[in-house]
Coordinates of N, CA and C in Angstrom, one line a residue:
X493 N -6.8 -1.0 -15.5 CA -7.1 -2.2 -14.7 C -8.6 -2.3 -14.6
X494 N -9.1 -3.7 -15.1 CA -10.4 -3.7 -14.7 C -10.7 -5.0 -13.0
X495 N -11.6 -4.3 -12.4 CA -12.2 -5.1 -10.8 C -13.3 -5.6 -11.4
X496 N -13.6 -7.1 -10.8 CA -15.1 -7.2 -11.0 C -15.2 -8.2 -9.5
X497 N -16.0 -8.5 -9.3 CA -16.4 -9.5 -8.7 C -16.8 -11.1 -9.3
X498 N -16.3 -12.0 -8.5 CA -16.6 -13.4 -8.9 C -18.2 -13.4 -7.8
X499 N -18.9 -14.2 -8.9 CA -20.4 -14.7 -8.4 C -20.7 -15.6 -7.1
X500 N -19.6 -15.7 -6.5 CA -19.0 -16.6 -5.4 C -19.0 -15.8 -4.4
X501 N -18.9 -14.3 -4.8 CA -18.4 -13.6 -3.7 C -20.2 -13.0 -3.4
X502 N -20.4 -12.5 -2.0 CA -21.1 -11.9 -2.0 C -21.4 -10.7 -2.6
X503 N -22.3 -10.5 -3.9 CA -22.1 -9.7 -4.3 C -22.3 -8.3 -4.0
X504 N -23.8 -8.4 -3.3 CA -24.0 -6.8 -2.4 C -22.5 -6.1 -1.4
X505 N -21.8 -6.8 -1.0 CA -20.8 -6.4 0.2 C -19.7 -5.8 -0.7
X506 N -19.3 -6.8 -1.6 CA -18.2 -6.3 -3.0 C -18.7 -5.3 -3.6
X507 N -19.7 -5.3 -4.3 CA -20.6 -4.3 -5.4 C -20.5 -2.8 -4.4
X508 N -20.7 -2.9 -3.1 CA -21.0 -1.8 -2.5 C -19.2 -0.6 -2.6
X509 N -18.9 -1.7 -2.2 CA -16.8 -1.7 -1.4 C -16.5 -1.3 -3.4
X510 N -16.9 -2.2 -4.5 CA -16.6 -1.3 -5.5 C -16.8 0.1 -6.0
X511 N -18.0 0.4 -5.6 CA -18.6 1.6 -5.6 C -18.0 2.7 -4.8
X512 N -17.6 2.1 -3.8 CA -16.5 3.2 -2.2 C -15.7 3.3 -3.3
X513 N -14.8 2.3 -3.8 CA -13.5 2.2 -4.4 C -13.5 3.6 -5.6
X514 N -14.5 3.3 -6.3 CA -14.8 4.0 -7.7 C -15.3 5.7 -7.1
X515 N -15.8 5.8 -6.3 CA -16.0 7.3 -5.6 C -14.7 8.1 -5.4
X516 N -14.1 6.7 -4.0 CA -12.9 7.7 -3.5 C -12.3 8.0 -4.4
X517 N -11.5 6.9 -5.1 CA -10.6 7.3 -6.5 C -10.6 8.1 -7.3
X518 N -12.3 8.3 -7.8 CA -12.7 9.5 -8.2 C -11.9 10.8 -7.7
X519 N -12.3 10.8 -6.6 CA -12.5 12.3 -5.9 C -10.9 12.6 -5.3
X520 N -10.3 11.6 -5.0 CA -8.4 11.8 -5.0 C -7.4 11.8 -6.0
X521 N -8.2 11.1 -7.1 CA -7.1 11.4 -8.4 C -7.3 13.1 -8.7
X522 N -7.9 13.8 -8.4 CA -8.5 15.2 -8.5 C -7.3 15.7 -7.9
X523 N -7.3 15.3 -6.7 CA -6.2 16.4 -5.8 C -4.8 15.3 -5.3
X524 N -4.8 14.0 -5.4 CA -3.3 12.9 -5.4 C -2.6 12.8 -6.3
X525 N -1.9 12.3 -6.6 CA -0.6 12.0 -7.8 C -0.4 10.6 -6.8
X526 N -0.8 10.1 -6.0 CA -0.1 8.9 -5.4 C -1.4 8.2 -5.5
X527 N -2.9 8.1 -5.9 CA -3.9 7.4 -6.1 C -3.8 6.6 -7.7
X528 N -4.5 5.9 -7.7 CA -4.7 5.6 -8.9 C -6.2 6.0 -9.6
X529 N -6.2 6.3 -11.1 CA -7.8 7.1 -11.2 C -8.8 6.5 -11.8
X530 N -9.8 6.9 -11.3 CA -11.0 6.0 -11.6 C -11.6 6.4 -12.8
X531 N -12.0 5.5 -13.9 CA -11.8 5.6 -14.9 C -13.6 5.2 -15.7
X532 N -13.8 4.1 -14.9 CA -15.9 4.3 -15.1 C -15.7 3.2 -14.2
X533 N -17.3 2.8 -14.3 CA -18.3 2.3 -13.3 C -19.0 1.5 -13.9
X534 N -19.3 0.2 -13.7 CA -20.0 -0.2 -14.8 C -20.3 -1.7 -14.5
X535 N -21.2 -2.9 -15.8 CA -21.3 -3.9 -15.2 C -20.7 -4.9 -16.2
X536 N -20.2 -6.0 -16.0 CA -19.7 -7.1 -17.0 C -20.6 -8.3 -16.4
X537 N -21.1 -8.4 -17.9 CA -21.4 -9.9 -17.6 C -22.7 -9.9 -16.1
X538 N -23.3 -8.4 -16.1 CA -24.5 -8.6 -15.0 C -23.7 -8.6 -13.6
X539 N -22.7 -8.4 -13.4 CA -21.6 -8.3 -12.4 C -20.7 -6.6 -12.3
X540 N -21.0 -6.5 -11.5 CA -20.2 -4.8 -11.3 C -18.7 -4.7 -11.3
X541 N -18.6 -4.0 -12.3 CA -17.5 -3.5 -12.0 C -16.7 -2.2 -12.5
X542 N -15.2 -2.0 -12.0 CA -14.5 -0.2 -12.4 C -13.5 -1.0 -13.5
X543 N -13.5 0.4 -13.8 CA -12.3 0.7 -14.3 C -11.0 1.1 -13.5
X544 N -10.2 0.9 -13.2 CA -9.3 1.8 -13.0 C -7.7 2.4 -14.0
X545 N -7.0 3.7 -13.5 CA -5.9 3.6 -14.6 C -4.5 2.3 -13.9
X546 N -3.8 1.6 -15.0 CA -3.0 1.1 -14.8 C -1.8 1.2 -13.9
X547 N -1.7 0.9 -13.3 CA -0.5 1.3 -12.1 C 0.6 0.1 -12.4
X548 N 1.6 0.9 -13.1 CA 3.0 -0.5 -13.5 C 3.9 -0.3 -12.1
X549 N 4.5 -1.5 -11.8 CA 5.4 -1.7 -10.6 C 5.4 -3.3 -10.1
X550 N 5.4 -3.0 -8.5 CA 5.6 -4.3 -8.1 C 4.7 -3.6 -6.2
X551 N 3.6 -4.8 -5.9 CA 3.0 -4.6 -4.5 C 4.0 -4.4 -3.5
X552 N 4.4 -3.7 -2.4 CA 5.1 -3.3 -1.2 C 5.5 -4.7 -0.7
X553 N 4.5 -5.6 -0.3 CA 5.1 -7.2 0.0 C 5.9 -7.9 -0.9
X554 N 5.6 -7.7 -2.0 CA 6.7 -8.6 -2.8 C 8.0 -8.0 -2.6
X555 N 8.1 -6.6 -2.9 CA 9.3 -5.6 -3.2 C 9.9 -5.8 -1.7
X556 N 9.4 -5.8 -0.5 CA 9.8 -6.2 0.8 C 10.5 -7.6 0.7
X557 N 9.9 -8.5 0.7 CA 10.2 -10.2 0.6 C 11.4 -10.0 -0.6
X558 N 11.5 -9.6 -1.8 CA 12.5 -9.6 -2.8 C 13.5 -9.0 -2.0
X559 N 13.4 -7.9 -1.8 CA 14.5 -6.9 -1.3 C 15.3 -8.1 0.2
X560 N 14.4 -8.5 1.1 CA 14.7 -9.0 2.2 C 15.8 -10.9 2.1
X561 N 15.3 -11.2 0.9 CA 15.6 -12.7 0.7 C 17.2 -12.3 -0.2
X562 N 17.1 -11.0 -0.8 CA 18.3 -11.4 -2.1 C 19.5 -11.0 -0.8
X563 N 19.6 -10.5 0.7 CA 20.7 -10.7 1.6 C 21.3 -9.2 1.3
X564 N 20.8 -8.5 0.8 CA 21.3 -7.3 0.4 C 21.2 -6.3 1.8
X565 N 21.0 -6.6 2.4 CA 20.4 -6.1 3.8 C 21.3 -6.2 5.1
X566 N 22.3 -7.0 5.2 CA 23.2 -6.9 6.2 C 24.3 -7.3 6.0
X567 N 25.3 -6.4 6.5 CA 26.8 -5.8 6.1 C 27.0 -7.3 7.3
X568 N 27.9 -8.4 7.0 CA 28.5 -9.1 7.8 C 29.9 -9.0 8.3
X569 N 30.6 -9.4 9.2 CA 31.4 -9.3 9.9 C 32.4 -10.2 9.4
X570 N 33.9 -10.2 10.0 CA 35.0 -11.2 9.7 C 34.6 -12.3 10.2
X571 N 33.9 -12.5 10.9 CA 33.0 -13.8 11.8 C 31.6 -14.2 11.3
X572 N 30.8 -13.6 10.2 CA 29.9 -13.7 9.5 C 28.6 -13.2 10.4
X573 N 28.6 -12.6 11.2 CA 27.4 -11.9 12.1 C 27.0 -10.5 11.8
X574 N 25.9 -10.4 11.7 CA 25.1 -9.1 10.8 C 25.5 -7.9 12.0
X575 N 26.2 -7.0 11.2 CA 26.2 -5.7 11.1 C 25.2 -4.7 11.3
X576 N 24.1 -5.4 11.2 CA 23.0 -4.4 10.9 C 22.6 -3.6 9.4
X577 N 22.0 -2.8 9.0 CA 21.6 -2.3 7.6 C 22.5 -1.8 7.5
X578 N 22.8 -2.3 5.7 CA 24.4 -1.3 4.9 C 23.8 -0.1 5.0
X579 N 24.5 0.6 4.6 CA 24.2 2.2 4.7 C 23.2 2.9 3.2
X580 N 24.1 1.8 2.1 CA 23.2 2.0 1.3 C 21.8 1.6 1.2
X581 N 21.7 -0.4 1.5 CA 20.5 -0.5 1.7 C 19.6 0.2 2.9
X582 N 19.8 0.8 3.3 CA 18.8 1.7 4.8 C 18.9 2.8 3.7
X583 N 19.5 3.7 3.3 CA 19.3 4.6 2.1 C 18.2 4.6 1.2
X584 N 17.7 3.4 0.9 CA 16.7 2.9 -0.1 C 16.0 2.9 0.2
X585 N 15.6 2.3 1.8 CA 14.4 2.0 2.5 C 13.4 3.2 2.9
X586 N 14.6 4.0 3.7 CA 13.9 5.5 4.0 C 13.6 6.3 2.6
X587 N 14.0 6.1 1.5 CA 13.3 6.9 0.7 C 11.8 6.3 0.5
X588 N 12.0 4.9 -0.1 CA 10.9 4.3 0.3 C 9.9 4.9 1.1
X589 N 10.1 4.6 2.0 CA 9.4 4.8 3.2 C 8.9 6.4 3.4
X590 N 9.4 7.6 3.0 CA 9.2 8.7 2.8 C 8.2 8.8 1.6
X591 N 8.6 8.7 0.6 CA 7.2 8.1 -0.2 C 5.9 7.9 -0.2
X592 N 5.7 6.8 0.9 CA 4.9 5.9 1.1 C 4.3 7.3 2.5
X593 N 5.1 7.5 3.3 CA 4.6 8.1 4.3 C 3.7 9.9 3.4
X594 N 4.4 10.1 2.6 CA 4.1 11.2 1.6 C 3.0 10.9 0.7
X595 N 2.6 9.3 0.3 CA 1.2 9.4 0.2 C 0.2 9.3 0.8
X596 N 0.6 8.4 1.6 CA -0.7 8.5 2.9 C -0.9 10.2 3.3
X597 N 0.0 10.5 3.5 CA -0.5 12.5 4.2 C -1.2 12.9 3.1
X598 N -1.2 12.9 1.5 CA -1.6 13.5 0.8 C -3.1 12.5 0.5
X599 N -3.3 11.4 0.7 CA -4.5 11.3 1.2 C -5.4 11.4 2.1
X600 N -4.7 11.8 3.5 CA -5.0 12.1 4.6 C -5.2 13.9 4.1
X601 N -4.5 14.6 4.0 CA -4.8 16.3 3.6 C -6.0 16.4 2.5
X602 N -6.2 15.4 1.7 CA -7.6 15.3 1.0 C -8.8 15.4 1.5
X603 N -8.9 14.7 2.7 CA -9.8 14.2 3.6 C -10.2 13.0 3.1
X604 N -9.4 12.0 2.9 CA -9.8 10.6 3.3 C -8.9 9.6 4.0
X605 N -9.4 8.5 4.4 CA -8.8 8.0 5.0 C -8.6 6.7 4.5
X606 N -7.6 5.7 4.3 CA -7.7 4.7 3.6 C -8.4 3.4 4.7
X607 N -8.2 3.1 5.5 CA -9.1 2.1 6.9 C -8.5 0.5 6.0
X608 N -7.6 0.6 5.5 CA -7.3 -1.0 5.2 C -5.6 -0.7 4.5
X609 N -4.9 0.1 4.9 CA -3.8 -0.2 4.2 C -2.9 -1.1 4.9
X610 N -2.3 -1.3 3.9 CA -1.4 -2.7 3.9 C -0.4 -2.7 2.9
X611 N 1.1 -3.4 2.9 CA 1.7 -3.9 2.0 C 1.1 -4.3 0.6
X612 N 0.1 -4.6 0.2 CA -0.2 -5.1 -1.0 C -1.4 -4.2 -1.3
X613 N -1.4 -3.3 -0.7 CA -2.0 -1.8 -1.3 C -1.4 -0.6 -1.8
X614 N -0.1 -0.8 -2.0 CA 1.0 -0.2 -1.8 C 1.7 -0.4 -3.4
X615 N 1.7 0.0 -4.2 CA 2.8 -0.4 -5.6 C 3.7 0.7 -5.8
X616 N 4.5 -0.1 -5.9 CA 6.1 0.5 -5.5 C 7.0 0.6 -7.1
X617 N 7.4 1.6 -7.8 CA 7.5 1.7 -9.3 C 9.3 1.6 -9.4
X618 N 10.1 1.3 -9.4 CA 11.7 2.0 -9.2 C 12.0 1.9 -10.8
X619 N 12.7 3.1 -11.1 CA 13.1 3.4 -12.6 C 14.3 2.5 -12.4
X620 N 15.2 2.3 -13.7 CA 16.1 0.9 -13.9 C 17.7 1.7 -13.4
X621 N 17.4 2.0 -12.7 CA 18.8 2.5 -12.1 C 18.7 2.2 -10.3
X622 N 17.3 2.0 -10.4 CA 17.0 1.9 -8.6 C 17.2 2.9 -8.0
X623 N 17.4 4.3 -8.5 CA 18.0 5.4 -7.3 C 16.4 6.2 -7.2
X624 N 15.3 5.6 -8.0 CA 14.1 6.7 -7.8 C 12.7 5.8 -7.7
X625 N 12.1 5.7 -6.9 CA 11.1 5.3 -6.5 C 9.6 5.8 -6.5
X626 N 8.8 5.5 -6.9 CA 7.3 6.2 -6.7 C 6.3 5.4 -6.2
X627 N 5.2 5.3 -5.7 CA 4.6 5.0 -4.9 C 2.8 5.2 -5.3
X628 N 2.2 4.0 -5.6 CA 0.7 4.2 -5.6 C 0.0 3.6 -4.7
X629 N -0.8 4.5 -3.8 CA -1.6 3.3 -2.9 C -3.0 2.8 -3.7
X630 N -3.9 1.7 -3.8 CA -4.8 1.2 -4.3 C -5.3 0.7 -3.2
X631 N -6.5 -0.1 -3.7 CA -7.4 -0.9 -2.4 C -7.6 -0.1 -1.6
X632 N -8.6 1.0 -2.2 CA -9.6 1.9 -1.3 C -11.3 1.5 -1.2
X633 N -11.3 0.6 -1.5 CA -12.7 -0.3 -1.4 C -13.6 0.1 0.1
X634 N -12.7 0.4 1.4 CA -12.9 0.4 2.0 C -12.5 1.6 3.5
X635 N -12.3 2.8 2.3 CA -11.8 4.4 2.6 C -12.9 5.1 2.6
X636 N -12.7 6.2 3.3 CA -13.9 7.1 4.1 C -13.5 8.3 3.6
X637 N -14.5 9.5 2.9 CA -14.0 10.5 3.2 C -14.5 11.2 4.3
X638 N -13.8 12.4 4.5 CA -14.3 13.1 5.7 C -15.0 14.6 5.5
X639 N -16.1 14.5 6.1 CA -16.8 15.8 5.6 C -16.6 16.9 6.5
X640 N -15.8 16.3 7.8 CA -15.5 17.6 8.9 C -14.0 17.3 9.0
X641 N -13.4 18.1 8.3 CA -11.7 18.3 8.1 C -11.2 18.3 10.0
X642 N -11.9 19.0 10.7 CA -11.3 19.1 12.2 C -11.3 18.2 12.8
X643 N -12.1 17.1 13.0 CA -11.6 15.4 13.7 C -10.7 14.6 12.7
X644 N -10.2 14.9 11.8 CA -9.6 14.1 11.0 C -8.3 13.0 11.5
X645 N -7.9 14.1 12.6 CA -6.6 13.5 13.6 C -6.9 11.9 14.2
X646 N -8.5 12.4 14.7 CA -8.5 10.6 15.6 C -9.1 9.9 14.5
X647 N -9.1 10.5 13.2 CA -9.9 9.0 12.4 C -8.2 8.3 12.0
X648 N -7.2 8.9 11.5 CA -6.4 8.5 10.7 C -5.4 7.9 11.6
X649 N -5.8 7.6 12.9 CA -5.3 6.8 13.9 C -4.4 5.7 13.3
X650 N -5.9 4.9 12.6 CA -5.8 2.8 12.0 C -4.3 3.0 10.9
X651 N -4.9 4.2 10.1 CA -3.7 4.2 8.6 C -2.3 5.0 9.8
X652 N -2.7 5.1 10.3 CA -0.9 5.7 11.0 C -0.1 4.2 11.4
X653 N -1.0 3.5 12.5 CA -0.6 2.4 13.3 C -0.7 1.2 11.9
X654 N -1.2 1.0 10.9 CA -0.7 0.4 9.7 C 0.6 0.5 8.9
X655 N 0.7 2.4 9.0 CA 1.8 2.8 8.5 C 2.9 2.2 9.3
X656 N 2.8 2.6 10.6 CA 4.2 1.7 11.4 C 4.5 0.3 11.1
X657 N 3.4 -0.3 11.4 CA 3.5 -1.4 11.1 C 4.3 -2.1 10.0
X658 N 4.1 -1.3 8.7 CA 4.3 -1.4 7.4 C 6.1 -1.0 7.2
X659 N 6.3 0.2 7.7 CA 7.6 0.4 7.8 C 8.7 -0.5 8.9
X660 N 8.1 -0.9 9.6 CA 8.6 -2.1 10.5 C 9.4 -3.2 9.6
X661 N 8.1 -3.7 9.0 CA 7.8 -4.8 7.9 C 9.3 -4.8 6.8
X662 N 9.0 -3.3 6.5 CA 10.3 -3.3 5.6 C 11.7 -3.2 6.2
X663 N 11.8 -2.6 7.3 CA 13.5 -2.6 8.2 C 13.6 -3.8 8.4
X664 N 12.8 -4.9 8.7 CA 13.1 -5.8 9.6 C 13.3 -7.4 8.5
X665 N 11.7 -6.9 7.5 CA 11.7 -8.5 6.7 C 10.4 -9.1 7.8
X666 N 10.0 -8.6 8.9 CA 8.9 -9.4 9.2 C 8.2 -8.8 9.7
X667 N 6.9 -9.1 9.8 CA 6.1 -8.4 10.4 C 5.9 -8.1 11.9
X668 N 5.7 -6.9 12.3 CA 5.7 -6.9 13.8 C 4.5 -7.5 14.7
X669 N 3.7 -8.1 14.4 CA 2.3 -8.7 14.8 C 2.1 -10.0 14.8
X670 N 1.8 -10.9 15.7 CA 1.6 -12.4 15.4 C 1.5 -12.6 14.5
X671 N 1.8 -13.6 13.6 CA 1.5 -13.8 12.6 C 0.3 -14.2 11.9
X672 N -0.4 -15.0 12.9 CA -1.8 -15.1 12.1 C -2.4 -14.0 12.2
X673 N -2.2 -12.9 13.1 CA -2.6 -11.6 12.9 C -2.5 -10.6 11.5
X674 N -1.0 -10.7 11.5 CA -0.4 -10.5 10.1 C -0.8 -10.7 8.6
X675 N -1.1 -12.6 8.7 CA -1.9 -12.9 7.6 C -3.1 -12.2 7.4
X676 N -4.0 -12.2 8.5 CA -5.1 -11.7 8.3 C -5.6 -10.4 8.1
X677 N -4.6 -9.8 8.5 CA -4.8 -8.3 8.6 C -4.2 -8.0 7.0
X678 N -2.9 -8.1 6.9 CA -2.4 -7.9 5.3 C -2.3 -8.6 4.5
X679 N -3.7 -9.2 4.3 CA -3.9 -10.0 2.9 C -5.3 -9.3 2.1
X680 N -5.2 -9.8 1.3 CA -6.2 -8.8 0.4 C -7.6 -10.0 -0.1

């Protein structure tokens, strides 16, 4: 996958956030399996931009919104009133969701912190049987590493209260936060 920036955007703020992006990725594809890897650095067209490796799947919000609209999600009644999650679809979700919580720690045990995750940082892979799922997070433009491993607890606060948020997102189909909150917070 190639990032560049449009000439529209400011380019020092982007160019810089690409540069974060192309470091962290760097330095976590080393020690993650759940990163995607950074592959060069470079400029097109007088405009900056990475490389990165290809990540096949589908973003956490689509796979959420797909999963949530096809109705696969609640067992109804002889009176047509939801049951709550089938057993299988809640089976799917927590793996999911273990996954997803299993990359964030292993970027957290790296020493970094992602400071912008969201649904659409999130690509979600399922082999064609749907029983196995894998998980990449991207959109580290704007991830920190940590040079002192022992405060790491109060930094990784934002990606914890994201992560809820996020797993919410998927049990529920909506987001737990106002919604213009929501847009603005998890949009890219």
């Amino acid at each position: 996958a190639i990032k560049t920036i449009n000439e529209m955007h400011g380019k020092d703020k982007y160019s810089s956030q690409m540069k974060n992006e192309f470091t962290i990725s760097k330095h976590l594809a080393l020690q993650c399996s759940s990163v995607r890897a950074a592959i060069s650095h470079t400029e097109i067209s007088g405009l900056p931009a990475i490389s990165l490796e290809w990540v096949n799947g589908t973003a956490l919000s689509e796979w959420t919104k797909h999963f949530h609209e096809t109705g696969r999600l609640h067992c109804l009644t002889e009176d047509n009133e939801s049951n709550g999650i089938n057993y299988y679809d809640k089976n799917i979700i927590l793996l999911l969701a273990v996954e997803i919580s299993n990359a964030l720690a292993e970027i957290h045990n790296a020493g970094a912190i992602h400071n912008n995750l969201n649904p659409s940082h999130i690509i979600v892979e399922t082999n064609k049987n749907g029983d196995n799922m894998t998980v990449k997070v991207i959109g580290l433009g704007s991830a920190t590493l940590l040079t002192d491993l022992n405060g790491i607890s109060s930094e990784i606060q934002k990606d914890l209260l994201s992560l809820g948020s996020i797993l919410f997102e998927m049990f529920t189909g909506m987001c737990p936060l106002k919604e213009d909150f929501c847009n603005d917070t998890f949009s890219e």
